[in-house]
């Protein structure tokens, strides 16, 4: 038996211990990769969805990134805790620090790679669902699955592979700083009974209540959004670490209930379980919340954007590359006529142009067409080579003129 | 005869909520080939602490431990690993076998870490397991064998690299009396045949009666020592006498 063989046997014969670590890492990779696939989708690079929404997604990805680190770090440390006595035995049998490092690094990279592969497969499936569901919500063509080279690169090379290597070095540091005697005793150290703090439990309730209350009844602007987020994050943490244990403790104190049947078993067991896994529950909750909220916000934002910014009740936008334009127009007109809807049609040509990376593209039309559509604007006469800028229907009254668009019209 | 183990003025103080002096000025020597027992009233400390300090599992507050002329507590981590690999063998109360490995793989672990040639490993495993009577269970996993077999596996692992010093911490603590006797006879046989120097901590007088000499520790201080004459039964009685004195006077 050589040392690498030993490492291999260690993993294959103890799969259950590695399984939890592997699955939780896969979960982190999966969520991260799904968002990366969305952000780097080629269809989104050329417009369609506006940049603010995309920025929101990038922000969500950052949040997921930070929590992924915490998540993987937590899984690794929980995983290593169960194996302390094993490292103690190896040390006492004379395994050198170098050999231990090799063993742990090998294991971490191996499990890391496996969970990256699993996470990416899972993420792709999830992304497909996400794209379909998302397109249903915003009523647009489903985004197509694509070969996500950039997303793959960032997920594998940019984030998770370095993460697994770094974390394994970090855990080695922890192991080396402990005396062998505490390593040997490591796995059998008695657990202290969880003691919830009542003030913190109440505080947690207040934060959660406050957060949800604000979200339900207060108007949403940037300020209240921040308060709501902070409240629910703190509240969620206290909920898992204090409040849930406290509730169980109350149940335990009720002797009539506690001493009936299996109640005694599950309550006392759950108290330890909840306490042990509070941080994990917290991280999973936050990551899922971010993912869902980001998706939801995106959907609402898109629908808000379409109703508020249109000049007309209905718009048909056709690019010059659209060969079926006439056919489609005829179809729309037929629909109107069939349903006896009175309508007025105005048609004009426009040029799409960007206005910096932070804003969505605008349509530029000629002065003549513009006056025809919006006679109430009473625009001052534009000089040759200058343009005007209007912020759409809602903001008709504050029309600003600027020199940001330099376009000469024919 | 050369001293394999020298312990000089060893002190161990545990800092914590209440500072606690576990060992006070312990000094003794162990000759090459000697089989030493360390006893004391169970629970009243010092025995296991002493063993942990000698075995480099824990660090002394002051004093020296010298094994074969080397001071392990002054070695750097890489050197210390090599020291453990070459000079020390361990037998524990709860065996400390790796349950991911088979009996055979557990036994060869120290040689694997030392990167000994595979053919050489096979030869040694065969020789030692035959001697210990466990050559028929080599391919079993640790959960498939009895406590006595586990301890003999641990002993094989502890001596396969022919260490200068074998350290045993309550090796019979988890065993029934039949298995205890087997294990003690095994240790005695190894001590006599291979001239392996041994130090064993125990609170079991019958196990201690297999030793050449027994050191008694009470409240972290050396209390007494008893040498075996020619008769194990007489020795056993002497040990019991000291123990009852220990208990009687201080209990």
PDB file of N, CA, C and O in Angstrom, chain B residues 154-178:
ATOM      1  N   UNK B 154      -3.435  -3.577  16.871  1.00  0.00           N
ATOM      2  CA  UNK B 154      -2.775  -2.331  17.268  1.00  0.00           C
ATOM      3  C   UNK B 154      -1.346  -2.593  17.738  1.00  0.00           C
ATOM      4  O   UNK B 154      -0.436  -1.810  17.459  1.00  0.00           O
ATOM      5  N   UNK B 155      -1.164  -3.728  18.442  1.00  0.00           N
ATOM      6  CA  UNK B 155       0.195  -4.063  18.901  1.00  0.00           C
ATOM      7  C   UNK B 155       1.099  -4.354  17.700  1.00  0.00           C
ATOM      8  O   UNK B 155       2.242  -3.888  17.634  1.00  0.00           O
ATOM      9  N   UNK B 156       0.571  -5.088  16.746  1.00  0.00           N
ATOM     10  CA  UNK B 156       1.362  -5.375  15.542  1.00  0.00           C
ATOM     11  C   UNK B 156       1.763  -4.086  14.848  1.00  0.00           C
ATOM     12  O   UNK B 156       2.909  -3.910  14.419  1.00  0.00           O
ATOM     13  N   UNK B 157       0.803  -3.129  14.757  1.00  0.00           N
ATOM     14  CA  UNK B 157       1.103  -1.846  14.133  1.00  0.00           C
ATOM     15  C   UNK B 157       2.169  -1.098  14.930  1.00  0.00           C
ATOM     16  O   UNK B 157       3.013  -0.397  14.360  1.00  0.00           O
ATOM     17  N   UNK B 158       2.123  -1.281  16.261  1.00  0.00           N
ATOM     18  CA  UNK B 158       3.041  -0.529  17.112  1.00  0.00           C
ATOM     19  C   UNK B 158       4.466  -1.067  17.059  1.00  0.00           C
ATOM     20  O   UNK B 158       5.412  -0.359  17.356  1.00  0.00           O
ATOM     21  N   UNK B 159       4.629  -2.361  16.692  1.00  0.00           N
ATOM     22  CA  UNK B 159       5.983  -2.920  16.754  1.00  0.00           C
ATOM     23  C   UNK B 159       6.560  -3.247  15.381  1.00  0.00           C
ATOM     24  O   UNK B 159       7.720  -3.617  15.271  1.00  0.00           O
ATOM     25  N   UNK B 160       5.760  -3.069  14.319  1.00  0.00           N
ATOM     26  CA  UNK B 160       6.229  -3.546  13.009  1.00  0.00           C
ATOM     27  C   UNK B 160       7.458  -2.778  12.527  1.00  0.00           C
ATOM     28  O   UNK B 160       8.279  -3.300  11.780  1.00  0.00           O
ATOM     29  N   UNK B 161       7.617  -1.550  12.975  1.00  0.00           N
ATOM     30  CA  UNK B 161       8.787  -0.764  12.571  1.00  0.00           C
ATOM     31  C   UNK B 161       9.896  -0.860  13.616  1.00  0.00           C
ATOM     32  O   UNK B 161      10.845  -0.105  13.583  1.00  0.00           O
ATOM     33  N   UNK B 162       9.759  -1.828  14.536  1.00  0.00           N
ATOM     34  CA  UNK B 162      10.743  -2.089  15.582  1.00  0.00           C
ATOM     35  C   UNK B 162      11.216  -0.824  16.287  1.00  0.00           C
ATOM     36  O   UNK B 162      12.373  -0.413  16.169  1.00  0.00           O
ATOM     37  N   UNK B 163      10.294  -0.213  17.033  1.00  0.00           N
ATOM     38  CA  UNK B 163      10.626   1.050  17.712  1.00  0.00           C
ATOM     39  C   UNK B 163      11.530   0.818  18.920  1.00  0.00           C
ATOM     40  O   UNK B 163      11.602  -0.305  19.421  1.00  0.00           O
ATOM     41  N   UNK B 164      12.201   1.864  19.382  1.00  0.00           N
ATOM     42  CA  UNK B 164      13.025   1.729  20.583  1.00  0.00           C
ATOM     43  C   UNK B 164      12.147   1.632  21.816  1.00  0.00           C
ATOM     44  O   UNK B 164      12.547   1.065  22.819  1.00  0.00           O
ATOM     45  N   UNK B 165      10.956   2.257  21.731  1.00  0.00           N
ATOM     46  CA  UNK B 165      10.113   2.310  22.919  1.00  0.00           C
ATOM     47  C   UNK B 165       8.664   2.082  22.522  1.00  0.00           C
ATOM     48  O   UNK B 165       8.141   2.757  21.633  1.00  0.00           O
ATOM     49  N   UNK B 166       8.035   1.094  23.204  1.00  0.00           N
ATOM     50  CA  UNK B 166       6.610   0.853  22.972  1.00  0.00           C
ATOM     51  C   UNK B 166       5.829   1.450  24.133  1.00  0.00           C
ATOM     52  O   UNK B 166       6.103   1.134  25.292  1.00  0.00           O
ATOM     53  N   UNK B 167       4.873   2.314  23.824  1.00  0.00           N
ATOM     54  CA  UNK B 167       4.081   2.964  24.861  1.00  0.00           C
ATOM     55  C   UNK B 167       2.657   2.432  24.805  1.00  0.00           C
ATOM     56  O   UNK B 167       2.052   2.382  23.732  1.00  0.00           O
ATOM     57  N   UNK B 168       2.143   2.017  25.972  1.00  0.00           N
ATOM     58  CA  UNK B 168       0.796   1.456  25.989  1.00  0.00           C
ATOM     59  C   UNK B 168      -0.035   2.158  27.047  1.00  0.00           C
ATOM     60  O   UNK B 168       0.392   2.312  28.190  1.00  0.00           O
ATOM     61  N   UNK B 169      -1.217   2.626  26.647  1.00  0.00           N
ATOM     62  CA  UNK B 169      -2.102   3.338  27.562  1.00  0.00           C
ATOM     63  C   UNK B 169      -3.331   2.483  27.845  1.00  0.00           C
ATOM     64  O   UNK B 169      -4.187   2.328  27.008  1.00  0.00           O
ATOM     65  N   UNK B 170      -3.372   1.885  29.034  1.00  0.00           N
ATOM     66  CA  UNK B 170      -4.474   1.011  29.428  1.00  0.00           C
ATOM     67  C   UNK B 170      -4.842   0.019  28.318  1.00  0.00           C
ATOM     68  O   UNK B 170      -5.990  -0.022  27.883  1.00  0.00           O
ATOM     69  N   UNK B 171      -3.899  -0.767  27.866  1.00  0.00           N
ATOM     70  CA  UNK B 171      -4.183  -1.632  26.716  1.00  0.00           C
ATOM     71  C   UNK B 171      -5.271  -2.660  27.001  1.00  0.00           C
ATOM     72  O   UNK B 171      -5.874  -3.191  26.071  1.00  0.00           O
ATOM     73  N   UNK B 172      -5.539  -2.938  28.273  1.00  0.00           N
ATOM     74  CA  UNK B 172      -6.571  -3.932  28.603  1.00  0.00           C
ATOM     75  C   UNK B 172      -7.859  -3.281  29.080  1.00  0.00           C
ATOM     76  O   UNK B 172      -8.795  -3.953  29.472  1.00  0.00           O
ATOM     77  N   UNK B 173      -7.884  -1.939  29.023  1.00  0.00           N
ATOM     78  CA  UNK B 173      -9.003  -1.204  29.605  1.00  0.00           C
ATOM     79  C   UNK B 173     -10.358  -1.510  28.981  1.00  0.00           C
ATOM     80  O   UNK B 173     -11.376  -1.426  29.641  1.00  0.00           O
ATOM     81  N   UNK B 174     -10.354  -1.860  27.708  1.00  0.00           N
ATOM     82  CA  UNK B 174     -11.628  -2.111  27.022  1.00  0.00           C
ATOM     83  C   UNK B 174     -11.867  -3.600  26.758  1.00  0.00           C
ATOM     84  O   UNK B 174     -12.698  -3.951  25.926  1.00  0.00           O
ATOM     85  N   UNK B 175     -11.106  -4.449  27.425  1.00  0.00           N
ATOM     86  CA  UNK B 175     -11.166  -5.876  27.088  1.00  0.00           C
ATOM     87  C   UNK B 175     -11.693  -6.706  28.253  1.00  0.00           C
ATOM     88  O   UNK B 175     -11.551  -6.330  29.423  1.00  0.00           O
ATOM     89  N   UNK B 176     -12.290  -7.858  27.920  1.00  0.00           N
ATOM     90  CA  UNK B 176     -12.691  -8.791  28.976  1.00  0.00           C
ATOM     91  C   UNK B 176     -11.443  -9.491  29.518  1.00  0.00           C
ATOM     92  O   UNK B 176     -10.356  -9.383  28.953  1.00  0.00           O
ATOM     93  N   UNK B 177     -11.601 -10.249  30.609  1.00  0.00           N
ATOM     94  CA  UNK B 177     -10.407 -10.755  31.289  1.00  0.00           C
ATOM     95  C   UNK B 177      -9.627 -11.757  30.438  1.00  0.00           C
ATOM     96  O   UNK B 177      -8.399 -11.788  30.456  1.00  0.00           O
ATOM     97  N   UNK B 178     -10.343 -12.549  29.629  1.00  0.00           N
ATOM     98  CA  UNK B 178      -9.654 -13.518  28.769  1.00  0.00           C
ATOM     99  C   UNK B 178      -8.787 -12.791  27.730  1.00  0.00           C
ATOM    100  O   UNK B 178      -7.593 -13.084  27.575  1.00  0.00           O
TER     101      UNK B 178
END
